[in-house]
PDB file of C-alpha atoms in Angstrom:
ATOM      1  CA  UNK A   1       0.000   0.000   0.000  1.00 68.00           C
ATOM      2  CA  UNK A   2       0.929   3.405  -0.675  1.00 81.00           C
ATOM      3  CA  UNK A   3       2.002   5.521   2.759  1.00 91.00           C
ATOM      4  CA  UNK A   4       1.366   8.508   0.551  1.00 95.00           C
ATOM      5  CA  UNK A   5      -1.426   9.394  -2.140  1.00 96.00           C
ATOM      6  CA  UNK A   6      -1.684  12.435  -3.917  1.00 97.00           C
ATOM      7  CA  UNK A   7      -4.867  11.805  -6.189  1.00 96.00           C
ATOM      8  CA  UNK A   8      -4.460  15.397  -8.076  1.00 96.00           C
ATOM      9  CA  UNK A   9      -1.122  15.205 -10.696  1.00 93.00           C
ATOM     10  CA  UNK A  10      -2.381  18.516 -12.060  1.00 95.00           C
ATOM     11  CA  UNK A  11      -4.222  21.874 -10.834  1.00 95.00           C
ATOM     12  CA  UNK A  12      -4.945  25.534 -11.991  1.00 97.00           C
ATOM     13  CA  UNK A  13      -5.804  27.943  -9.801  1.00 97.00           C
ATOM     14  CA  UNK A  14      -6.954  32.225 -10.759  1.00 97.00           C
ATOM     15  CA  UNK A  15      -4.623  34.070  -9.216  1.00 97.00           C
ATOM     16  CA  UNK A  16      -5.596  35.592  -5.949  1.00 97.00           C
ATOM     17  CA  UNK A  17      -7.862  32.325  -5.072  1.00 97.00           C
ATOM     18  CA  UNK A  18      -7.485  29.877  -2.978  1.00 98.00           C
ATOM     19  CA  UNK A  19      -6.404  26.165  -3.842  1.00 98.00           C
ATOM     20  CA  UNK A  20      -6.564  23.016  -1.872  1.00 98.00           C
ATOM     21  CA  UNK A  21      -4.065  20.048  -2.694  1.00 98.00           C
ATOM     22  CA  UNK A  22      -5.128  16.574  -1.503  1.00 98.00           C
ATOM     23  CA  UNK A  23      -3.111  14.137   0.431  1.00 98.00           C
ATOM     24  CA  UNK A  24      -3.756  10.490   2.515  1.00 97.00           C
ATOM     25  CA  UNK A  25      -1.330   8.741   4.169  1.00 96.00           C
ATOM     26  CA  UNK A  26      -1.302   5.551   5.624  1.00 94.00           C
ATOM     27  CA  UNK A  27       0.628   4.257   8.951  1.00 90.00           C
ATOM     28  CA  UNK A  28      -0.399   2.225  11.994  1.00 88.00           C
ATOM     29  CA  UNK A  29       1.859   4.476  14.280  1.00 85.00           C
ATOM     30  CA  UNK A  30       0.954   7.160  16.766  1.00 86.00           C
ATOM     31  CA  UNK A  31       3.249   9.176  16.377  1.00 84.00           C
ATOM     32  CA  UNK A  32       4.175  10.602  12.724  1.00 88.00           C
ATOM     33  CA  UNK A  33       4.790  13.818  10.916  1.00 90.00           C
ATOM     34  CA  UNK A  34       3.147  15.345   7.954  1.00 93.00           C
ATOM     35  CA  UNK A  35       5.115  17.733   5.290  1.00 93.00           C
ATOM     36  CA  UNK A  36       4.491  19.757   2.581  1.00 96.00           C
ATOM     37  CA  UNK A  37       7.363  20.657  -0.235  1.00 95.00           C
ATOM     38  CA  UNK A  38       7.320  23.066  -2.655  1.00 96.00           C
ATOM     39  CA  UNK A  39       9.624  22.165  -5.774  1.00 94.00           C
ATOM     40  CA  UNK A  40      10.061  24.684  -8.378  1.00 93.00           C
ATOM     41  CA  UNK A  41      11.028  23.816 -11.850  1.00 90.00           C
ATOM     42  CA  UNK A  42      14.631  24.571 -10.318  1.00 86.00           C
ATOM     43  CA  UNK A  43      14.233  21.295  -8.645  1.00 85.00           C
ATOM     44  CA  UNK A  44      15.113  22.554  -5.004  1.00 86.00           C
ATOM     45  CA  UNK A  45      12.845  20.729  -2.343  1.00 91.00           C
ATOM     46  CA  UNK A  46      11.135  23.528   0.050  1.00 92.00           C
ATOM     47  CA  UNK A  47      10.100  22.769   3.315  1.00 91.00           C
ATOM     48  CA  UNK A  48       6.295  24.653   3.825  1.00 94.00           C
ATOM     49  CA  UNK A  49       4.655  23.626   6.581  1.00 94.00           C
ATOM     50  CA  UNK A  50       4.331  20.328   9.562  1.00 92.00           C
ATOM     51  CA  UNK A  51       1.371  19.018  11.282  1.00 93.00           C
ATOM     52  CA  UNK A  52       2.792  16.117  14.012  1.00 90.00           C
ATOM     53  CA  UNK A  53       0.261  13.279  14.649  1.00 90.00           C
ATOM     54  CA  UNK A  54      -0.538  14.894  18.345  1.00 88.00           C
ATOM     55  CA  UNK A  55      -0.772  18.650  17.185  1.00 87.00           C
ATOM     56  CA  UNK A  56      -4.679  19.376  18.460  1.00 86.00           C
ATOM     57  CA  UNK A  57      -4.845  22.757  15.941  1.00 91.00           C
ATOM     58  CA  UNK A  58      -4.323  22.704  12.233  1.00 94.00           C
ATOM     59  CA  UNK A  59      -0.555  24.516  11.505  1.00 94.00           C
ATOM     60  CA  UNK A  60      -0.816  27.430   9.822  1.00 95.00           C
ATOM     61  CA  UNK A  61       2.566  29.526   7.855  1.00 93.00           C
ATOM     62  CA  UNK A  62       1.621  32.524   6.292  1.00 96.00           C
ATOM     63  CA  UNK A  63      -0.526  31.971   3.320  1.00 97.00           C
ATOM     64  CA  UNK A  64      -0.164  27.864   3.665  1.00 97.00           C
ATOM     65  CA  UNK A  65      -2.894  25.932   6.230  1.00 97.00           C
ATOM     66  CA  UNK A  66      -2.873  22.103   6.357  1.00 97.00           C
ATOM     67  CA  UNK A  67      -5.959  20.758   7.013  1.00 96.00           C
ATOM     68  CA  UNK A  68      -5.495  17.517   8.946  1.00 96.00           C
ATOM     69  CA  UNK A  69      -8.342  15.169   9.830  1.00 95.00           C
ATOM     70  CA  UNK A  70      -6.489  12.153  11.547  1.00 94.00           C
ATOM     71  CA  UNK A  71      -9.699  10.186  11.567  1.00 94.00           C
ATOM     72  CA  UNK A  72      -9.785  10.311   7.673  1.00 95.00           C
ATOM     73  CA  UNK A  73      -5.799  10.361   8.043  1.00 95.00           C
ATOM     74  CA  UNK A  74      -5.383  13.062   5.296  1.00 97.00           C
ATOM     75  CA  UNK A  75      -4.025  16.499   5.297  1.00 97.00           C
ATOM     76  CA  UNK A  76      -4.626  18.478   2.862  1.00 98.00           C
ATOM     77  CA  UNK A  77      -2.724  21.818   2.058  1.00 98.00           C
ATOM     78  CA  UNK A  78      -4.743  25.200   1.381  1.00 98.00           C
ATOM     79  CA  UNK A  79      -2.876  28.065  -0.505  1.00 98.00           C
ATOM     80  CA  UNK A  80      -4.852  31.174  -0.064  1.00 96.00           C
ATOM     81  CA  UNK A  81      -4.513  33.872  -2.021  1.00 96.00           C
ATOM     82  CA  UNK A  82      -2.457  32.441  -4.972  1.00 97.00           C
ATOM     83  CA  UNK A  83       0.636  34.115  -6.417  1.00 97.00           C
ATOM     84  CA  UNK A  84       2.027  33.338  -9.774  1.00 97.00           C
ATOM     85  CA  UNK A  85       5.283  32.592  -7.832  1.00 96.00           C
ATOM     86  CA  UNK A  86       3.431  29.169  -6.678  1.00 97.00           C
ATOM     87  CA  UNK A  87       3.177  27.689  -9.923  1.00 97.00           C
ATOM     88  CA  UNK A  88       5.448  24.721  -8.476  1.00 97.00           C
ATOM     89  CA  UNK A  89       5.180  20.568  -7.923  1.00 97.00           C
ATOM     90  CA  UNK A  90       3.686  20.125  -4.854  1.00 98.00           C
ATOM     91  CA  UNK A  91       4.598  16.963  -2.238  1.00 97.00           C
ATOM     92  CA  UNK A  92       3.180  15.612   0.708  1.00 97.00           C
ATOM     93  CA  UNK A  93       5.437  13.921   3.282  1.00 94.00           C
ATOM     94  CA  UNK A  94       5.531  11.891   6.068  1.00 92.00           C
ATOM     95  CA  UNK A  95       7.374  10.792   8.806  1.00 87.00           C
ATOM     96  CA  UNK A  96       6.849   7.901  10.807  1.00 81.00           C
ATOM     97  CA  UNK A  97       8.621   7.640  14.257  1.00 70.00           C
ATOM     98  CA  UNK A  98      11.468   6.107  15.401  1.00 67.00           C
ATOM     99  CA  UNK A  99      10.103   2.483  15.890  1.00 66.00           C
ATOM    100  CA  UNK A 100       9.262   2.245  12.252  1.00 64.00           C
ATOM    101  CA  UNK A 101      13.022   3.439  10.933  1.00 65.00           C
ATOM    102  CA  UNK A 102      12.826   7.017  10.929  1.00 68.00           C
ATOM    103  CA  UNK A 103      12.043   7.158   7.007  1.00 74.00           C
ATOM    104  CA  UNK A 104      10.383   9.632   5.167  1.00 83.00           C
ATOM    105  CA  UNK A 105       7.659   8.854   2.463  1.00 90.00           C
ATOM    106  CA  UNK A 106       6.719  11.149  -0.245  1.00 94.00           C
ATOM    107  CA  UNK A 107       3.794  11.034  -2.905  1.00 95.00           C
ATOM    108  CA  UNK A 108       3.648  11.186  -6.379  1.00 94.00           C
ATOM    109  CA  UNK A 109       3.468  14.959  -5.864  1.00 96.00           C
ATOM    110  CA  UNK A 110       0.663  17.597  -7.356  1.00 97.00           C
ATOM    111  CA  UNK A 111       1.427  20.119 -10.181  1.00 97.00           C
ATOM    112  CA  UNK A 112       0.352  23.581  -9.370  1.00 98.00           C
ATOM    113  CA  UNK A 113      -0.196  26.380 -12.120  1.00 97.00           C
ATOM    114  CA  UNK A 114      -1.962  29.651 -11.230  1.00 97.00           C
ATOM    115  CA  UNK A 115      -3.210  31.465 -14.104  1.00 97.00           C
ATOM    116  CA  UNK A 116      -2.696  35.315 -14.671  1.00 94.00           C
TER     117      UNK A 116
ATOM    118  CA  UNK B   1      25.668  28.346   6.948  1.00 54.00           C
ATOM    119  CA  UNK B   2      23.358  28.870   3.586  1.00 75.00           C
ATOM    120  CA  UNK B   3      21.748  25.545   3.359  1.00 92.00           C
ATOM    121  CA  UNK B   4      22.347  22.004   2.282  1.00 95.00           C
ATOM    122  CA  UNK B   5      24.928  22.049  -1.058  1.00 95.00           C
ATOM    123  CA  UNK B   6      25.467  19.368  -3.247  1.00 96.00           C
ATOM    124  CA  UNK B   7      28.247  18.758  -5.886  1.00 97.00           C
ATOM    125  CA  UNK B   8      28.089  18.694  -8.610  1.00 97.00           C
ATOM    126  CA  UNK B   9      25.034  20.037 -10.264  1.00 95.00           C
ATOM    127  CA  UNK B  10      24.927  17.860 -13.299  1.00 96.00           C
ATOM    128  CA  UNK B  11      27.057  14.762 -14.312  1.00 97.00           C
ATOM    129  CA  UNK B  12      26.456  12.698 -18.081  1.00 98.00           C
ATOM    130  CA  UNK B  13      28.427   9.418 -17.572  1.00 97.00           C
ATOM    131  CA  UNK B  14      28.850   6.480 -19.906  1.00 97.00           C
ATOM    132  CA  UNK B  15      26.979   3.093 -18.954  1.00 97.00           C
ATOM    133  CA  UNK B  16      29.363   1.251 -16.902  1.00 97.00           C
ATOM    134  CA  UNK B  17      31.532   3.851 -15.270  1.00 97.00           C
ATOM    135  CA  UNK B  18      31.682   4.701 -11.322  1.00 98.00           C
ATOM    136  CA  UNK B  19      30.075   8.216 -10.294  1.00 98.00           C
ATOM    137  CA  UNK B  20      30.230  10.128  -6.811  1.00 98.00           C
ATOM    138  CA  UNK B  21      28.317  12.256  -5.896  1.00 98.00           C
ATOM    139  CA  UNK B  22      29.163  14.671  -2.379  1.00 98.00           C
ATOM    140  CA  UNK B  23      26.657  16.315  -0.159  1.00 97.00           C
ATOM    141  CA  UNK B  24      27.399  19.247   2.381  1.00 97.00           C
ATOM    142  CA  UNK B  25      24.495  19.464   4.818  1.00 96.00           C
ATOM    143  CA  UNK B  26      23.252  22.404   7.237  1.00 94.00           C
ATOM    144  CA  UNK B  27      26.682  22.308   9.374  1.00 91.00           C
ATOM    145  CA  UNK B  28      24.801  21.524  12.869  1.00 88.00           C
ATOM    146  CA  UNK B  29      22.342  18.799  11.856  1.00 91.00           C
ATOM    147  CA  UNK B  30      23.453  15.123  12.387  1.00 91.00           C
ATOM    148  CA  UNK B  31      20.894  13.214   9.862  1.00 91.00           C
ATOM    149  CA  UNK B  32      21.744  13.154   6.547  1.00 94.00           C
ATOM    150  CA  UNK B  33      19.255  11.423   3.993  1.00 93.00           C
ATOM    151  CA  UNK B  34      19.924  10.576   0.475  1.00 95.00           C
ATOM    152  CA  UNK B  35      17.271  10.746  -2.005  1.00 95.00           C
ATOM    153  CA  UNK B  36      15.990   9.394  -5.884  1.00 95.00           C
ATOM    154  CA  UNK B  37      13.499  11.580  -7.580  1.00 95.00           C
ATOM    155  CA  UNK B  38      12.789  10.682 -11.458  1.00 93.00           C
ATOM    156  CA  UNK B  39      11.020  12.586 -13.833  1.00 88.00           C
ATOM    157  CA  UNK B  40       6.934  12.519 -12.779  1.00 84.00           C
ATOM    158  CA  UNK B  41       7.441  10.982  -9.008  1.00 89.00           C
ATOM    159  CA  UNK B  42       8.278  12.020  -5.491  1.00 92.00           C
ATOM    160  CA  UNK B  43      11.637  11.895  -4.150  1.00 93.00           C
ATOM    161  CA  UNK B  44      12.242   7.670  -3.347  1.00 92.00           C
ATOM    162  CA  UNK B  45      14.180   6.860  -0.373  1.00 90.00           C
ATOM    163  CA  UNK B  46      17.905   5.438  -0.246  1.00 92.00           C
ATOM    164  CA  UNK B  47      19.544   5.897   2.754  1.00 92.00           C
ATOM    165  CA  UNK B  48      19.947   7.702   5.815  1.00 90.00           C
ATOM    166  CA  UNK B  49      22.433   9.059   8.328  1.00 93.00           C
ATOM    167  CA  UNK B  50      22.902   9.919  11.846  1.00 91.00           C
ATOM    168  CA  UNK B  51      26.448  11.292  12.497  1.00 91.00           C
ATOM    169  CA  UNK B  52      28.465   8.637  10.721  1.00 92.00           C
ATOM    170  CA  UNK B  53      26.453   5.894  10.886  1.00 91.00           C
ATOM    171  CA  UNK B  54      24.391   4.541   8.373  1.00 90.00           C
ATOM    172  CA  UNK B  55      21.155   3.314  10.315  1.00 87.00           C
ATOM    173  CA  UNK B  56      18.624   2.876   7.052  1.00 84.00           C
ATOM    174  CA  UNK B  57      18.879   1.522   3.917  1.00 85.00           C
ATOM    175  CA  UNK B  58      16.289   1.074   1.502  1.00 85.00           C
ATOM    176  CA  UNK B  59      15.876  -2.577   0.132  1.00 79.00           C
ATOM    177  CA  UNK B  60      14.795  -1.349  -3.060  1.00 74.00           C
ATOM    178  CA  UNK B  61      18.643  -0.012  -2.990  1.00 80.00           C
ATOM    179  CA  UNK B  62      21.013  -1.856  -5.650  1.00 85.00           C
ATOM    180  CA  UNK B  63      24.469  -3.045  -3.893  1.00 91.00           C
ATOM    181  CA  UNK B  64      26.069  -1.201  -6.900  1.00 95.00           C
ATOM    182  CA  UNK B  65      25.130   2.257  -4.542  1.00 95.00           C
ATOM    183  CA  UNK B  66      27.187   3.264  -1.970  1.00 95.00           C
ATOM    184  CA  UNK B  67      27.131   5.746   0.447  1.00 95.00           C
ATOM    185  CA  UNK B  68      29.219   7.054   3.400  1.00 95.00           C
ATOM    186  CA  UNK B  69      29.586   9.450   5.854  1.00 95.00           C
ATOM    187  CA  UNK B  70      32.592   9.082   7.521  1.00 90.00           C
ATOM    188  CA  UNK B  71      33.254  11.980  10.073  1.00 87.00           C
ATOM    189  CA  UNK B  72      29.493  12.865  10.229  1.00 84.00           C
ATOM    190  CA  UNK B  73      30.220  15.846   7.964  1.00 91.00           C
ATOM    191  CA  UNK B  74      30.085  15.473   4.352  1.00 96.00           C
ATOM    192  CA  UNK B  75      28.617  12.374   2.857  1.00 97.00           C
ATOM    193  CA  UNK B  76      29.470  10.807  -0.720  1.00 97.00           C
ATOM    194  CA  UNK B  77      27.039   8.882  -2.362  1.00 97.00           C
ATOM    195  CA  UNK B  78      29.091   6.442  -5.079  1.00 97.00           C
ATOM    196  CA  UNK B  79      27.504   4.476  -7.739  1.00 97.00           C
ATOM    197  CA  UNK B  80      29.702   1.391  -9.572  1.00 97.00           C
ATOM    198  CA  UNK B  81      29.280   0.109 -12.969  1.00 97.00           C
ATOM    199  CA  UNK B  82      26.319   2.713 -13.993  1.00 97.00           C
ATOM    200  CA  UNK B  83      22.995   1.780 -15.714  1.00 96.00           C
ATOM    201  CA  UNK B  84      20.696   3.494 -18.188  1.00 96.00           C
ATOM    202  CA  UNK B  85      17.937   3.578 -15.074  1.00 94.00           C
ATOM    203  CA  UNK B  86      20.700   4.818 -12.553  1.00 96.00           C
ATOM    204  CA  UNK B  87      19.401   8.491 -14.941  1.00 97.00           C
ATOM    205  CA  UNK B  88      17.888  10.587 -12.070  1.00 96.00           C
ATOM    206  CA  UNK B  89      17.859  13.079  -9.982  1.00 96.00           C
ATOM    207  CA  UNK B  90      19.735  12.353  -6.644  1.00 97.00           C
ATOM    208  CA  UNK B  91      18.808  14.779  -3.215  1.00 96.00           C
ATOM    209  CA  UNK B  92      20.327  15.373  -0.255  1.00 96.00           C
ATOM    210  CA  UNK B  93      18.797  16.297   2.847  1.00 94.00           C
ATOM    211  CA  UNK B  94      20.008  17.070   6.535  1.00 93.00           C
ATOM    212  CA  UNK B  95      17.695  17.458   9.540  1.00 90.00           C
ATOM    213  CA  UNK B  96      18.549  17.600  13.339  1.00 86.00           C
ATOM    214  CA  UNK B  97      17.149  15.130  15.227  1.00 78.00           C
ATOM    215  CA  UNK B  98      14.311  15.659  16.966  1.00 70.00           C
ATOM    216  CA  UNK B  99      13.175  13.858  20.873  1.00 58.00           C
ATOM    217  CA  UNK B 100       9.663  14.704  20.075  1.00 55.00           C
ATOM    218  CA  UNK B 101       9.922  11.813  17.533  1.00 52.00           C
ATOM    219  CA  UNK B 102       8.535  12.496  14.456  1.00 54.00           C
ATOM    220  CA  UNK B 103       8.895  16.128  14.352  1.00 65.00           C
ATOM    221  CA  UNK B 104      11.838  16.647  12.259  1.00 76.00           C
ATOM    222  CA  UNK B 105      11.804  18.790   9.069  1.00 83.00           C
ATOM    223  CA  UNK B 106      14.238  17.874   6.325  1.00 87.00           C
ATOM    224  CA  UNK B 107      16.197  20.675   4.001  1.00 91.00           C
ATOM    225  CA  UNK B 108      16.648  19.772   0.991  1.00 93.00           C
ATOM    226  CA  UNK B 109      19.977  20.610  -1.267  1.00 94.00           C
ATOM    227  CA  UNK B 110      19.746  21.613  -4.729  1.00 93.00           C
ATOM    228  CA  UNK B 111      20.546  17.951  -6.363  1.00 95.00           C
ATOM    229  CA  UNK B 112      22.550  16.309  -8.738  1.00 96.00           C
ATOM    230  CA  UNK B 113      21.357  14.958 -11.981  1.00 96.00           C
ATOM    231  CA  UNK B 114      22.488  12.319 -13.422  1.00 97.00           C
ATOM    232  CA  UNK B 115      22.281  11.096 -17.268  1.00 97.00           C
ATOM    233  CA  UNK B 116      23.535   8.038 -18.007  1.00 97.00           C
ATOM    234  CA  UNK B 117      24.020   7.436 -21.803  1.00 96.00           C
TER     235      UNK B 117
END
């Protein structure tokens, strides 16, 4: 089974709106992290935002929210207010913890293009 | 410290020939990760790092790949006898580890890609 699914390969978003990228994970641990990377055509990986397993509240960084329901174990990222600058790939991560190897599992990743 | 460098940028290497491939991480983190990312996926696991020792390896990882660490600097990343599908992109990332468990955010170097003709 997949630890990561990213259902969406591609997206557009209008400018100034507000886009949400999908993402379920699977694990049988408690405790795990969830990541989002940005990954411009440059091909540098950047870290946006982490939600751990235990975090009560939804993280929040600037214009990036992740909304994680752990029942429905997904956690999906919300880009408000769109800039052309986030045309980009898009990756969820996650982290299992240390009784599981430490590893880190990305997705197949979702393509972002906001339109002018 | 700017971030996590890797060297070099690109390589183009003949089927069969040895390539390595050096990563610089963030100078006070002690995990280093090594990553494949081809065209269309996610970055794929290879192996990881804490100070010098190499605790993880992926299975999926061919024992033509090497990688090593070995003052818990730098680490070099070595493939032997190169194949076609050896073309990718390879990552590096460093983190510090965390003792909340799982809260441990990786940064990511710029990567080396690798053609193999």
């Amino acid at each position: 089974a997949q630890k990561i699914t990213q259902t969406q390969p591609g997206m557009f978003v209008q400018e100034k709106e507000a886009v949400t990228l999908d993402c379920t994970y699977d694990t049988s641990d408690q405790s795990y992290g969830l990541f989002w990377y940005k990954q411009p055509s440059s091909g540098e990986m950047i870290f946006l935002i982490y939600q751990g397993s235990y975090d009560e509240q939804n993280a929040t960084e600037g214009r990036y929210s992740l909304n994680f329901q752990k029942a429905r174990k997904s956690a999906n990222l919300v880009i408000s207010a769109s800039q052309l600058g986030d045309s980009a790939m898009y990756f969820c991560a996650m982290r299992e913890g240390p009784s599981t190897g430490n590893q880190f599992y990305f997705g197949t990743g979702t393509s972002l293009t906001v339109i002018p | 410290d700017t971030g996590v460098s890797q060297d070099p940028r690109h390589k183009i290497t003949k089927r069969g020939q040895n390539v390595t491939f050096r990563c610089d991480p963030i100078s006070e983190h002690n995990r280093l990760y090594w990553y494949r990312q081809t065209l269309g996926q996610g970055p794929e696991f290879l192996t990881y790092f804490q100070n010098e020792a190499q605790l993880e390896k992926s299975r999926l990882l061919s024992d033509r790949f090497s990688a090593e660490r070995p003052k818990g600097s730098f680490s070099t990343l070595e493939i032997q006898r190169t194949e076609q599908g050896d073309s990718a992109m390879y990552l590096c990332a460093s983190s510090l580890a965390s003792s909340l468990g799982a809260k441990e955010t990786q940064y990511f170097g710029p990567g080396t890609r690798l053609l193999v003709l």
